[in-house]
mmCIF file of C-alpha atoms and ligand atoms in Angstrom:
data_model
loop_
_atom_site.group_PDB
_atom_site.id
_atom_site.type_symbol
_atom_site.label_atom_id
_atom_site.label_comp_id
_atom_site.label_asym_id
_atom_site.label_seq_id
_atom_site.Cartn_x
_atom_site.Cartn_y
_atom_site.Cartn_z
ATOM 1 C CA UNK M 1367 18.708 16.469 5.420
ATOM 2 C CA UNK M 1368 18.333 14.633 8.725
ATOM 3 C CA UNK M 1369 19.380 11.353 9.811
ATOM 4 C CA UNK M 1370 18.411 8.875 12.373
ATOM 5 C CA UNK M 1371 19.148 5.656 14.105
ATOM 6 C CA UNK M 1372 16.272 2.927 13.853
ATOM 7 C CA UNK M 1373 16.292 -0.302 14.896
ATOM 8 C CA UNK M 1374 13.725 -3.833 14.552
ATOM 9 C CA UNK M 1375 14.088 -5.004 17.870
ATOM 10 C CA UNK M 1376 14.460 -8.707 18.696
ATOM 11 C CA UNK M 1377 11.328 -9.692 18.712
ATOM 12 C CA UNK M 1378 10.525 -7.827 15.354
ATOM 13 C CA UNK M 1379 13.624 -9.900 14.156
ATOM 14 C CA UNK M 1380 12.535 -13.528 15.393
ATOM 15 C CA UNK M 1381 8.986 -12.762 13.846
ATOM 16 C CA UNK M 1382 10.762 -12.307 10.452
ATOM 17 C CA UNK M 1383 9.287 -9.070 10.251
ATOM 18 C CA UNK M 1384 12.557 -6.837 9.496
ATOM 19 C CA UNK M 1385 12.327 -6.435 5.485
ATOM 20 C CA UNK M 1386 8.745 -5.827 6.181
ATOM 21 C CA UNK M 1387 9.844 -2.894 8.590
ATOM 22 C CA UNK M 1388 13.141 -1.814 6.194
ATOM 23 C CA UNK M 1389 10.277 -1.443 3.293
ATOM 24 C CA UNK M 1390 7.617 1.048 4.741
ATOM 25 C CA UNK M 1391 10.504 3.278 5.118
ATOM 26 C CA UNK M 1392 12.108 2.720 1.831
ATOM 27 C CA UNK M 1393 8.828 2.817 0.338
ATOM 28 C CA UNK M 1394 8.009 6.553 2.118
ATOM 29 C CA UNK M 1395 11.410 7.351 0.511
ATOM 30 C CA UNK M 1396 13.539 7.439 3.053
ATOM 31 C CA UNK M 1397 17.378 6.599 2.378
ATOM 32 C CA UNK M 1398 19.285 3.646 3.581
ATOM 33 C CA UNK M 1399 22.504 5.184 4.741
ATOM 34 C CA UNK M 1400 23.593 2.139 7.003
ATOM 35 C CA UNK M 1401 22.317 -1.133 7.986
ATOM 36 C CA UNK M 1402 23.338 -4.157 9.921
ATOM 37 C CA UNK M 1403 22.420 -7.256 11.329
ATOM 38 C CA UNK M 1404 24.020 -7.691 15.013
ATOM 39 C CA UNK M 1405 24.018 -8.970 18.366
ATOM 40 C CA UNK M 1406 23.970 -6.150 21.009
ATOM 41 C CA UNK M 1407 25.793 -6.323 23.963
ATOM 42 C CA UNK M 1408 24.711 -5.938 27.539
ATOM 43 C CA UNK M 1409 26.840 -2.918 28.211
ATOM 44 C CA UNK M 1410 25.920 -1.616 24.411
ATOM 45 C CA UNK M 1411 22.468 -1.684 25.651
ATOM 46 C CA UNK M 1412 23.003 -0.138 28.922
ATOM 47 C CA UNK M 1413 24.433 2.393 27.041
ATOM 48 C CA UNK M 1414 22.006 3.592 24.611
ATOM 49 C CA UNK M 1415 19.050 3.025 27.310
ATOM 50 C CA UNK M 1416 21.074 4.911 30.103
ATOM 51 C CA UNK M 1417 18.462 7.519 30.489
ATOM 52 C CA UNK M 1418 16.057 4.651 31.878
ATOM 53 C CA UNK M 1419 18.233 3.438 34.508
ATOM 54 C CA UNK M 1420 16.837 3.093 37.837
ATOM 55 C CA UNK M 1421 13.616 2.584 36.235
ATOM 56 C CA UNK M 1422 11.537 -0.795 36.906
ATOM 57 C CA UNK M 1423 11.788 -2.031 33.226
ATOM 58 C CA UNK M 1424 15.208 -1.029 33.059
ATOM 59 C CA UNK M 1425 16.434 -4.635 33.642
ATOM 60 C CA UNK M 1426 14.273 -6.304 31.792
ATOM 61 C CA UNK M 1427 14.771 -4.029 28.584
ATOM 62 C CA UNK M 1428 18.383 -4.710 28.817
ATOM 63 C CA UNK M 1429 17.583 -8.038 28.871
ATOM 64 C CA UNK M 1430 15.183 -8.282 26.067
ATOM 65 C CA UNK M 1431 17.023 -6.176 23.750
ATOM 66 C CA UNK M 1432 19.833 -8.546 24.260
ATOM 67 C CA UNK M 1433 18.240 -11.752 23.890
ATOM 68 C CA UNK M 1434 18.672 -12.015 20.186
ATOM 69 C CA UNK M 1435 20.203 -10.284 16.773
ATOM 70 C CA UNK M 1436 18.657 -6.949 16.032
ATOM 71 C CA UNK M 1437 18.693 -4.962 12.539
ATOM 72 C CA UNK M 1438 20.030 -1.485 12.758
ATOM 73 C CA UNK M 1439 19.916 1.155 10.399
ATOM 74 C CA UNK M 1440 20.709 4.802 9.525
ATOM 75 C CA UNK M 1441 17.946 6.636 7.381
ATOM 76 C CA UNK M 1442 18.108 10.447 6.033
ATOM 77 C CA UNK M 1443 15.540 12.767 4.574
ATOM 78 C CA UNK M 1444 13.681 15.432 5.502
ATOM 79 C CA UNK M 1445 12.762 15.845 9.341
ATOM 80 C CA UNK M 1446 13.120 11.906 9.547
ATOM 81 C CA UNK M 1447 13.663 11.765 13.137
ATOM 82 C CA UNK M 1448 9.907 12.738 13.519
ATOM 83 C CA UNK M 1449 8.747 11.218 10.498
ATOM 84 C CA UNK M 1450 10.130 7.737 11.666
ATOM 85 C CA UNK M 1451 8.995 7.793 15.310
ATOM 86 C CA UNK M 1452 5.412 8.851 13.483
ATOM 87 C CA UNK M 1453 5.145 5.742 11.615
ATOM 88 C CA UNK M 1454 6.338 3.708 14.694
ATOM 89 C CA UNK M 1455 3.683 4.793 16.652
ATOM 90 C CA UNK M 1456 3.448 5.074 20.269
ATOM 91 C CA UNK M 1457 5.546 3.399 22.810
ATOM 92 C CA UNK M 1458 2.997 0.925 23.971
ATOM 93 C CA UNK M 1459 1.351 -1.001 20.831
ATOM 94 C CA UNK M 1460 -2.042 -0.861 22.452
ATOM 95 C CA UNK M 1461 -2.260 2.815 22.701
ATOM 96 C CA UNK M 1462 -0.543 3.165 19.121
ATOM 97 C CA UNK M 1463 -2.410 4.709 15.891
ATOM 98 C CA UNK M 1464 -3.954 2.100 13.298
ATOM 99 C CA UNK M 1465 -1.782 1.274 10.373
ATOM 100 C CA UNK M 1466 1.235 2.080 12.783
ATOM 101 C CA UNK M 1467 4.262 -0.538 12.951
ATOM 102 C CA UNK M 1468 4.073 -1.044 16.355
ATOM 103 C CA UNK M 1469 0.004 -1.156 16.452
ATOM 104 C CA UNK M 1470 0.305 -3.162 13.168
ATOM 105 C CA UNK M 1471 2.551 -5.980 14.278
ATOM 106 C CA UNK M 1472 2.691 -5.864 18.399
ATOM 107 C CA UNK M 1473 0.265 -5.787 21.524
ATOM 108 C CA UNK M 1474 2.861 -5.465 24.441
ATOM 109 C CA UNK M 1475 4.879 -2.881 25.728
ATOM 110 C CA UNK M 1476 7.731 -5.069 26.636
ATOM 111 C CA UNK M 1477 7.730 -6.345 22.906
ATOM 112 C CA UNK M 1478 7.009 -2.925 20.681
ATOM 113 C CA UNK M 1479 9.347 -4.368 17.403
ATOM 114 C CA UNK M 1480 11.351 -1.184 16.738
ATOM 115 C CA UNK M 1481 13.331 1.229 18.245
ATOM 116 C CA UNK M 1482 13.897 4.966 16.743
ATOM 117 C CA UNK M 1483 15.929 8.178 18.331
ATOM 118 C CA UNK M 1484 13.649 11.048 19.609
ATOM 119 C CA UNK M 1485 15.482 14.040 18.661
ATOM 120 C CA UNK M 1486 18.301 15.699 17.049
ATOM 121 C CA UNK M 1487 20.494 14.955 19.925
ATOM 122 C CA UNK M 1488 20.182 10.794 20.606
ATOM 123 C CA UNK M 1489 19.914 10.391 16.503
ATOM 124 C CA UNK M 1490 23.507 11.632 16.260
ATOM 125 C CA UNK M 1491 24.616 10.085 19.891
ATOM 126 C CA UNK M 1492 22.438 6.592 18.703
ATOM 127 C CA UNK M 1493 24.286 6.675 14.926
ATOM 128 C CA UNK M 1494 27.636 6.874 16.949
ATOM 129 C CA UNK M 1495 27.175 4.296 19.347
ATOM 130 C CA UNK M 1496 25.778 1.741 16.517
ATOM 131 C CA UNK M 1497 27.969 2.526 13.563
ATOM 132 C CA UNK M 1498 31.203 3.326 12.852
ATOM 133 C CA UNK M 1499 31.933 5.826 10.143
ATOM 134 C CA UNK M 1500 33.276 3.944 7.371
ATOM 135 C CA UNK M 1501 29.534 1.885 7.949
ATOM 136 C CA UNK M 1502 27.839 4.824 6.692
ATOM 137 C CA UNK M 1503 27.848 4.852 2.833
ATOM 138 C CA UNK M 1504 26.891 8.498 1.043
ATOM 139 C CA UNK M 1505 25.249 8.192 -2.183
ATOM 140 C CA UNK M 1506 23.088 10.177 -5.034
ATOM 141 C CA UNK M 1507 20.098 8.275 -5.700
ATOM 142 C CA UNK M 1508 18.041 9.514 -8.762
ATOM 143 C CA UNK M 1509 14.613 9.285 -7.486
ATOM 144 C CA UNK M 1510 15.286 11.597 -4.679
ATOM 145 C CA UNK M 1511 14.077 14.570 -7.504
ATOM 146 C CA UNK M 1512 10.854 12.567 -7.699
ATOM 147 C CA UNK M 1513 10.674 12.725 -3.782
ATOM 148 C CA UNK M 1514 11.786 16.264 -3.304
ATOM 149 C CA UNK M 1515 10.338 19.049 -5.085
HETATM 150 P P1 LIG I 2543 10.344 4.772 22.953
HETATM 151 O O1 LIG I 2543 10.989 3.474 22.515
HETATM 152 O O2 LIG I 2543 8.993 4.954 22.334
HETATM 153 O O3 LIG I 2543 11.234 5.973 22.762
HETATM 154 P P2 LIG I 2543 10.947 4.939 25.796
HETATM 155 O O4 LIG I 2543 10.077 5.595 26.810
HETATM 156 O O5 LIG I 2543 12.212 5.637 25.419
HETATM 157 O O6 LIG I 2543 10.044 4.643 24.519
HETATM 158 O O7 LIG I 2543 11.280 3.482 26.349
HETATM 159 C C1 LIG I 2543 12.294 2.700 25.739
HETATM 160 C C2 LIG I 2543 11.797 1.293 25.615
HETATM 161 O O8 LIG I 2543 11.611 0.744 26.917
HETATM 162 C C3 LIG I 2543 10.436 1.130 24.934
HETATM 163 O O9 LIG I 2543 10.505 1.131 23.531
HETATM 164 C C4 LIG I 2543 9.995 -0.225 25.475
HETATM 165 O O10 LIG I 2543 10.676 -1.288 24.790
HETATM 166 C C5 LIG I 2543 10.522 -0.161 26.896
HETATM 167 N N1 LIG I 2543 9.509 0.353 27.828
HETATM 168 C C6 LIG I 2543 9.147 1.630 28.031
HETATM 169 N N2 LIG I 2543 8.186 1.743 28.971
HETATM 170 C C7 LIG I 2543 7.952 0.466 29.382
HETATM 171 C C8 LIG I 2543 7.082 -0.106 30.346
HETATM 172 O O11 LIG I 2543 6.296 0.592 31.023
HETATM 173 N N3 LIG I 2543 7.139 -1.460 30.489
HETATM 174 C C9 LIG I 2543 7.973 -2.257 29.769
HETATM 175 N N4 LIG I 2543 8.812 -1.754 28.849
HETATM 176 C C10 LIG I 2543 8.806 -0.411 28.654
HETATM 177 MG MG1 LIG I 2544 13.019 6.472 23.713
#
C-alpha cells in the first residue's frame, strides 16, 4: 500500500470546503492515516515548495499558503499518490478535468484548494516534513475486503 501527503489549502479552508475535500477521498476508499488542522510556517513552506524557488510565484505561494490554517492529511491505498493527484486535477483549475476538485471548486491558479505529493519520493519527504510519527495512527478497517479484492 502507498501513502501520500494531501493538503486543502487556505483558501479551500476559508471556503469551508475541507470535509467536502476529506469525503471524496474517504468515499473512493482511501484511508485516513493522519490529519490535522494547522498553521504553516513561512520557513515550513519554503521548505516543502523549495523546488520552486527562484521562480516568479515563488513568493507569492509562500505567502498564500501561509496566510491562513490549512488541513493536512496522510492517505494509503493502492497507487494513491496518482490516484489523489487524479482527482485533484490539474494545476491550474481552468485547464482541470470536469468533476475534478480543483475544476469543481476553483478558477485561479494562485487559489487551486489542495495540495498533493507527485511521486514516491516528495509523498514520503512531504509525510515527514508535516507529521511526526506518533501522528500517524495504523489501523485494520473492515471494509478494506469490500475495497480490495
Ligand atoms: P501542483 O500543485 O499541481 O503539483 P506545482 O507546479 O508543483 O503544481 O506548483 C505548486 C503550486 O504553486 C501550485 O499548486 C499553485 O498553487 C502554485 N503555482 C504553480 N504555478 C503557478 C503559476 O503559474 N502562478 C501562480 N501559482 C502557481
Ligand atoms: Mg507540485
Amino acid at each position: 500500500m502507498e501513502r501520500t501527503f494531501v493538503m486543502v489549502k487556505p483558501d479551500g479552508v476559508q471556503r469551508g470546503l475541507a470535509g467536502q475535500i476529506i469525503s471524496r477521498f474517504e468515499t473512493r476508499g482511501y484511508k485516513l492515516m493522519g490529519l490535522k488542522l494547522m498553521q504553516i510556517s513561512r520557513e515550513l513552506a519554503e521548505t516543502h515548495y523549495g523546488e520552486h524557488k527562484g521562480k516568479g510565484f515563488f513568493e507569492p505561494l509562500v505567502s498564500y499558503i501561509i496566510s491562513g490554517p490549512v488541513v493536512a492529511m496522510v492517505l494509503e491505498g493502492k497507487d494513491v499518490i496518482q490516484g489523489a493527484r487524479d482527482m485533484m486535477g490539474a494545476t491550474n483549475p481552468a485547464k482541470a478535468a470536469p468533476g475534478t476538485i480543483r475544476a469543481t471548486y476553483g478558477i485561479d491558479v494562485g487559489r487551486n484548494i489542495i495540495h498533493g505529493s507527485d511521486s514516491a519520493a516528495s509523498a514520503e519527504r512531504e509525510i515527514n516534513l508535516f507529521f511526526k510519527p506518533e501522528e500517524l495512527v495504523s489501523y485494520t478497517r473492515d471494509i478494506d475486503r469490500w475495497l480490495y479484492e
